[in-house]
Amino acid sequence: MASIIGLIKRCHSAFISPPSTTGVGAQAEPPLRFGILGAAAIAPPALITPAKSHLDVTIYAVAARDIQRAEQFAKKYGITKFYGGKTGYQELLDDPQVDVIYNPLPNGLHYEWTMKALAAGKHVLLEKPSGDTAEETRRMFDFAERKGLVLLEAFHYRFHPAVQRLKAILDSGELGAIKEISASLAFPKGFIGDDNIRMNFDIGGGAMMDCGCYPLSCLRYLTSSNPTEVLSASATRYPKDSRIDTATTASLLFPSAAPDSEPIKATLRCDFSVPPRFGFIPRWPDITARVTCERGTVELFNFVMPVIYHSITVRPEGGRVRTEKAYTFPDGSGKKGEEWWTTYRHQLEAFVDKLRGREPQTWVDREDSTSNMVWIEKIYEVTGLGSRPQSEFQIPESE
């Protein structure tokens, strides 16, 4: 009963009515003013709701292709300004009151509008995957560094205590070196419809791009390394466009975790449309990271959105099985957070700390973002689908 009550309290504070202030992030200077490119469905949980509990953030403006949609979005979420029409995105970037841009546009538009935002002198919080190709990612980070601006790819799960606790268990040596590892993000059939932008090749669609980037990132994070080889990869092709994968699985090799040991064997799975069991029983999403080590195993269920519920199950050889929860960081760690903070709220805290010149509790840097795109492309190459189309946009040489 206590766990159910805790779940209800966490979800209410996280998604419905977060405290208006937490006392974290208060500054003497004015709050950072965010502008949102596109009235995307991800914006409320990823930024608007988390910002309600951050004293140093205000959602100031939104832009959409349809000005009526922009206006409705602004009114619904209490946003001061809105822009729309063919020039709406650029008008938002040109607004001198905007300090930071949140870019949740379709993958194929990430590069162009992130480069334009950086050219306008704005910091950028960029939804994953960072671009359609690793080359786009490199160019964005090069440009951000040249302009002296902060660019963060929004791998929000990395900022939560749950996945960091899993990594701490692995790094502690309690279970010995990693031998095998797997990560999955798979949704039941019907979760993503045929008309979803994720099914559009021209704007960077595909399961490996959208949900596959998470387990790939997780594998790389937990092993503290990049793959050395894609052993095999296969894709389920979308019947309406064979260039799109609705599911992808891949077997990878990572460097050995201990001297004179075999390379780490890794498995990645992503799926937009897992069929129901027996043809009619819907399946739960599979959002799991599993690690087999020399002296036991450990599994984290729901590494992507652990605030709702998660479990870290440790099975040491010859020892007692235990289940841990990590909704907050350990006392004395010096890391900020409340039990109801979502991955997005933790991410926002770190992002603002970076913008204010403070040390964020963790970070996703340019090497991390670029390497993830490198291996997304390598997996696509092995499946035979190939990379998503690279943007033709070019930043003016004067910039």
Short mmCIF file of C-alpha atoms in Angstrom, two decimals, residues 92-364:
data_model
loop_
_atom_site.label_atom_id
_atom_site.label_comp_id
_atom_site.label_asym_id
_atom_site.label_seq_id
_atom_site.Cartn_x
_atom_site.Cartn_y
_atom_site.Cartn_z
CA LEU A 92 11.30 33.48 -32.18
CA LEU A 93 15.07 33.16 -32.67
CA ASP A 94 15.31 36.90 -33.38
CA ASP A 95 13.45 37.83 -30.17
CA PRO A 96 16.08 39.50 -27.97
CA GLN A 97 14.19 38.47 -24.84
CA VAL A 98 14.79 34.77 -25.53
CA ASP A 99 17.93 33.34 -23.88
CA VAL A 100 17.56 29.64 -24.60
CA ILE A 101 15.94 27.55 -27.34
CA TYR A 102 14.33 24.17 -26.80
CA ASN A 103 14.34 22.29 -30.10
CA PRO A 104 11.90 19.33 -30.19
CA LEU A 105 11.33 19.52 -33.95
CA PRO A 106 11.39 16.36 -36.10
CA ASN A 107 14.85 14.78 -36.35
CA GLY A 108 15.42 16.03 -39.88
CA LEU A 109 14.99 19.63 -38.74
CA HIS A 110 17.29 19.43 -35.72
CA TYR A 111 20.40 20.50 -37.59
CA GLU A 112 18.99 23.48 -39.47
CA TRP A 113 17.15 25.04 -36.57
CA THR A 114 19.83 24.34 -34.00
CA MET A 115 22.40 26.02 -36.24
CA LYS A 116 20.05 28.98 -36.75
CA ALA A 117 19.45 29.22 -33.00
CA LEU A 118 23.17 29.20 -32.30
CA ALA A 119 23.69 31.81 -35.02
CA ALA A 120 21.13 33.97 -33.19
CA GLY A 121 23.21 33.69 -30.02
CA LYS A 122 20.90 31.30 -28.15
CA HIS A 123 21.86 28.33 -26.03
CA VAL A 124 20.09 25.14 -27.15
CA LEU A 125 18.49 22.18 -25.43
CA LEU A 126 18.18 19.74 -28.33
CA GLU A 127 15.95 16.69 -28.38
CA LYS A 128 17.52 13.36 -29.21
CA PRO A 129 18.78 12.10 -31.54
CA SER A 130 20.94 15.15 -32.08
CA GLY A 131 20.85 14.99 -35.87
CA ASP A 132 20.35 12.71 -38.83
CA THR A 133 24.09 11.98 -39.12
CA ALA A 134 27.20 12.16 -36.97
CA GLU A 135 28.56 14.84 -39.29
CA GLU A 136 25.58 17.08 -38.47
CA THR A 137 26.24 16.53 -34.77
CA ARG A 138 29.92 17.43 -35.11
CA ARG A 139 29.06 20.62 -36.97
CA MET A 140 26.51 21.71 -34.37
CA PHE A 141 28.93 21.27 -31.49
CA ASP A 142 31.75 22.94 -33.43
CA PHE A 143 29.51 25.93 -34.06
CA ALA A 144 28.29 26.08 -30.44
CA GLU A 145 31.89 26.12 -29.21
CA ARG A 146 32.84 28.80 -31.71
CA LYS A 147 29.93 30.94 -30.52
CA GLY A 148 30.63 30.28 -26.82
CA LEU A 149 27.17 28.74 -26.32
CA VAL A 150 25.86 25.68 -24.49
CA LEU A 151 24.39 22.83 -26.54
CA LEU A 152 22.95 19.79 -24.79
CA GLU A 153 21.40 16.72 -26.39
CA ALA A 154 18.43 15.81 -24.17
CA PHE A 155 19.24 12.28 -23.07
CA HIS A 156 17.24 12.98 -19.94
CA TYR A 157 17.44 9.46 -18.45
CA ARG A 158 21.15 10.00 -17.74
CA PHE A 159 20.39 12.65 -15.13
CA HIS A 160 18.20 10.49 -12.88
CA PRO A 161 19.50 8.70 -9.76
CA ALA A 162 18.19 5.31 -10.95
CA VAL A 163 20.51 4.76 -13.92
CA GLN A 164 23.36 6.40 -12.03
CA ARG A 165 22.83 3.92 -9.19
CA LEU A 166 22.98 1.03 -11.67
CA LYS A 167 26.27 2.35 -13.01
CA ALA A 168 27.61 2.79 -9.48
CA ILE A 169 26.86 -0.88 -8.73
CA LEU A 170 28.71 -1.94 -11.87
CA ASP A 171 31.64 0.41 -11.23
CA SER A 172 31.95 -0.71 -7.59
CA GLY A 173 33.23 -4.13 -8.64
CA GLU A 174 30.71 -5.92 -6.41
CA LEU A 175 29.67 -8.19 -9.28
CA GLY A 176 32.99 -8.26 -11.09
CA ALA A 177 33.66 -7.24 -14.67
CA ILE A 178 30.85 -6.98 -17.21
CA LYS A 179 30.55 -9.99 -19.54
CA GLU A 180 27.26 -9.34 -21.35
CA ILE A 181 24.80 -6.46 -21.47
CA SER A 182 21.49 -5.73 -23.14
CA ALA A 183 19.12 -2.77 -23.34
CA SER A 184 15.63 -2.52 -24.81
CA LEU A 185 13.03 0.11 -25.56
CA ALA A 186 9.99 -1.48 -27.20
CA PHE A 187 6.40 -0.23 -27.36
CA PRO A 188 3.18 -2.22 -27.84
CA LYS A 189 1.45 -2.15 -31.20
CA GLY A 190 -0.75 0.92 -31.60
CA PHE A 191 1.44 3.17 -29.46
CA ILE A 192 2.77 4.89 -32.60
CA GLY A 193 0.37 5.35 -35.50
CA ASP A 194 1.03 5.27 -39.24
CA ASP A 195 0.62 9.06 -39.45
CA ASN A 196 3.29 9.71 -36.82
CA ILE A 197 6.30 11.79 -37.92
CA ARG A 198 8.52 8.94 -36.76
CA MET A 199 7.36 7.04 -39.86
CA ASN A 200 8.59 9.74 -42.26
CA PHE A 201 11.99 8.99 -43.80
CA ASP A 202 12.54 12.50 -45.16
CA ILE A 203 12.55 14.00 -41.65
CA GLY A 204 14.72 11.35 -40.04
CA GLY A 205 12.17 8.73 -39.06
CA GLY A 206 12.74 5.17 -37.96
CA ALA A 207 12.77 3.10 -34.79
CA MET A 208 16.56 3.10 -34.44
CA MET A 209 16.56 6.89 -34.61
CA ASP A 210 13.72 7.50 -32.22
CA CYS A 211 13.71 4.81 -29.56
CA GLY A 212 16.88 2.90 -30.50
CA CYS A 213 19.08 5.83 -29.59
CA TYR A 214 18.15 5.27 -25.91
CA PRO A 215 19.31 1.67 -25.46
CA LEU A 216 22.43 2.42 -27.52
CA SER A 217 23.23 5.36 -25.27
CA CYS A 218 22.54 3.23 -22.20
CA LEU A 219 24.89 0.46 -23.36
CA ARG A 220 27.63 2.99 -23.96
CA TYR A 221 27.04 4.69 -20.60
CA LEU A 222 27.06 1.52 -18.51
CA THR A 223 30.18 0.12 -20.19
CA SER A 224 31.94 3.51 -20.18
CA SER A 225 33.01 2.83 -23.75
CA ASN A 226 31.97 2.76 -27.38
CA PRO A 227 31.32 -0.39 -29.40
CA THR A 228 34.16 -1.82 -31.45
CA GLU A 229 32.00 -3.70 -33.93
CA VAL A 230 28.44 -4.32 -35.06
CA LEU A 231 28.34 -8.12 -35.24
CA SER A 232 24.87 -8.23 -36.75
CA ALA A 233 21.78 -6.07 -37.13
CA SER A 234 18.36 -6.61 -38.61
CA ALA A 235 15.40 -4.34 -39.18
CA THR A 236 11.68 -4.85 -39.61
CA ARG A 237 10.76 -2.61 -42.52
CA TYR A 238 7.67 -0.43 -42.62
CA PRO A 239 5.31 -1.84 -45.29
CA LYS A 240 4.43 1.64 -46.55
CA ASP A 241 8.05 2.78 -46.86
CA SER A 242 10.80 0.16 -46.82
CA ARG A 243 13.40 2.81 -45.93
CA ILE A 244 11.88 3.03 -42.43
CA ASP A 245 12.51 0.49 -39.67
CA THR A 246 9.66 -0.18 -37.27
CA ALA A 247 11.99 -2.37 -35.19
CA THR A 248 15.72 -3.02 -35.06
CA THR A 249 17.88 -5.47 -33.16
CA ALA A 250 21.67 -5.40 -33.09
CA SER A 251 24.49 -7.41 -31.59
CA LEU A 252 27.57 -5.38 -30.69
CA LEU A 253 31.00 -5.89 -29.21
CA PHE A 254 32.43 -3.56 -26.59
CA PRO A 255 36.00 -3.55 -25.26
CA SER A 256 36.68 -6.12 -22.53
CA ALA A 257 35.98 -4.90 -19.01
CA ALA A 258 39.04 -6.58 -17.46
CA PRO A 259 42.55 -7.52 -18.60
CA ASP A 260 42.78 -10.83 -20.50
CA SER A 261 38.99 -11.16 -20.64
CA GLU A 262 36.72 -11.51 -23.64
CA PRO A 263 35.07 -8.44 -25.23
CA ILE A 264 31.68 -7.52 -23.81
CA LYS A 265 28.79 -8.92 -25.84
CA ALA A 266 25.91 -6.46 -26.15
CA THR A 267 22.38 -6.67 -27.50
CA LEU A 268 20.18 -3.74 -28.45
CA ARG A 269 16.46 -3.91 -29.20
CA CYS A 270 14.02 -1.20 -30.22
CA ASP A 271 10.49 -1.64 -31.50
CA PHE A 272 7.61 0.66 -32.39
CA SER A 273 5.01 -2.11 -32.63
CA VAL A 274 5.28 -5.22 -30.47
CA PRO A 275 2.27 -7.41 -31.33
CA PRO A 276 -0.16 -8.43 -28.56
CA ARG A 277 0.32 -11.76 -26.84
CA PHE A 278 -1.90 -14.47 -28.32
CA GLY A 279 -3.14 -11.84 -30.75
CA PHE A 280 -5.23 -9.86 -28.26
CA ILE A 281 -3.41 -9.30 -24.92
CA PRO A 282 -1.48 -6.00 -25.05
CA ARG A 283 2.13 -6.15 -23.90
CA TRP A 284 3.82 -3.81 -21.46
CA PRO A 285 6.57 -1.59 -22.86
CA ASP A 286 9.99 -3.22 -22.50
CA ILE A 287 12.30 -0.57 -21.05
CA THR A 288 15.03 -2.63 -19.47
CA ALA A 289 18.80 -2.75 -19.05
CA ARG A 290 20.29 -6.11 -18.02
CA VAL A 291 23.94 -6.81 -17.19
CA THR A 292 25.67 -10.13 -16.63
CA CYS A 293 28.93 -9.85 -14.73
CA GLU A 294 31.56 -12.31 -13.52
CA ARG A 295 29.87 -12.76 -10.13
CA GLY A 296 26.23 -12.02 -10.71
CA THR A 297 23.65 -10.03 -12.61
CA VAL A 298 21.81 -6.73 -12.24
CA GLU A 299 18.73 -5.42 -14.02
CA LEU A 300 17.10 -2.01 -14.14
CA PHE A 301 13.47 -1.92 -15.18
CA ASN A 302 12.26 1.39 -16.67
CA PHE A 303 15.52 3.26 -17.12
CA VAL A 304 13.84 5.88 -19.33
CA MET A 305 11.10 7.14 -16.97
CA PRO A 306 11.99 5.79 -13.51
CA VAL A 307 10.05 8.40 -11.53
CA ILE A 308 6.82 6.52 -12.29
CA TYR A 309 8.24 3.23 -11.07
CA HIS A 310 11.51 1.36 -11.40
CA SER A 311 13.41 -1.50 -9.81
CA ILE A 312 17.09 -2.39 -9.65
CA THR A 313 17.38 -6.13 -9.05
CA VAL A 314 20.81 -7.39 -8.00
CA ARG A 315 21.53 -11.14 -8.03
CA PRO A 316 25.04 -11.81 -6.69
CA GLU A 317 26.29 -15.37 -7.10
CA GLY A 318 25.96 -17.16 -3.79
CA GLY A 319 24.36 -14.10 -2.17
CA ARG A 320 20.90 -12.80 -1.41
CA VAL A 321 18.88 -11.21 -4.18
CA ARG A 322 18.02 -7.60 -3.42
CA THR A 323 15.87 -4.95 -5.06
CA GLU A 324 16.83 -1.30 -4.83
CA LYS A 325 15.02 1.92 -5.69
CA ALA A 326 16.77 5.21 -6.38
CA TYR A 327 14.30 8.08 -6.56
CA THR A 328 16.81 10.45 -4.95
CA PHE A 329 20.58 10.64 -4.67
CA PRO A 330 22.21 9.36 -1.46
CA ASP A 331 22.37 11.70 1.51
CA GLY A 332 25.66 13.50 1.62
CA SER A 333 26.25 13.19 -2.13
CA GLY A 334 25.74 16.92 -2.60
CA LYS A 335 23.45 16.24 -5.55
CA LYS A 336 20.13 18.04 -5.78
CA GLY A 337 16.71 16.52 -6.31
CA GLU A 338 13.37 15.50 -4.89
CA GLU A 339 11.73 12.08 -5.04
CA TRP A 340 9.15 13.37 -7.54
CA TRP A 341 11.66 14.92 -9.92
CA THR A 342 11.37 13.42 -13.37
CA THR A 343 14.36 12.69 -15.56
CA TYR A 344 13.47 15.92 -17.36
CA ARG A 345 13.49 17.91 -14.12
CA HIS A 346 16.93 16.56 -13.21
CA GLN A 347 18.10 17.40 -16.72
CA LEU A 348 16.76 20.94 -16.49
CA GLU A 349 18.59 21.44 -13.19
CA ALA A 350 21.88 20.36 -14.76
CA PHE A 351 21.30 22.44 -17.89
CA VAL A 352 20.60 25.60 -15.89
CA ASP A 353 23.61 24.94 -13.66
CA LYS A 354 25.76 24.78 -16.80
CA LEU A 355 24.29 28.02 -18.16
CA ARG A 356 24.87 29.78 -14.82
CA GLY A 357 28.48 28.67 -14.61
CA ARG A 358 27.90 26.01 -11.96
CA GLU A 359 29.06 22.41 -12.20
CA PRO A 360 26.17 20.17 -13.34
CA GLN A 361 25.82 16.86 -11.49
CA THR A 362 26.31 15.02 -14.79
CA TRP A 363 26.47 15.93 -18.47
CA VAL A 364 26.14 14.60 -22.01
#
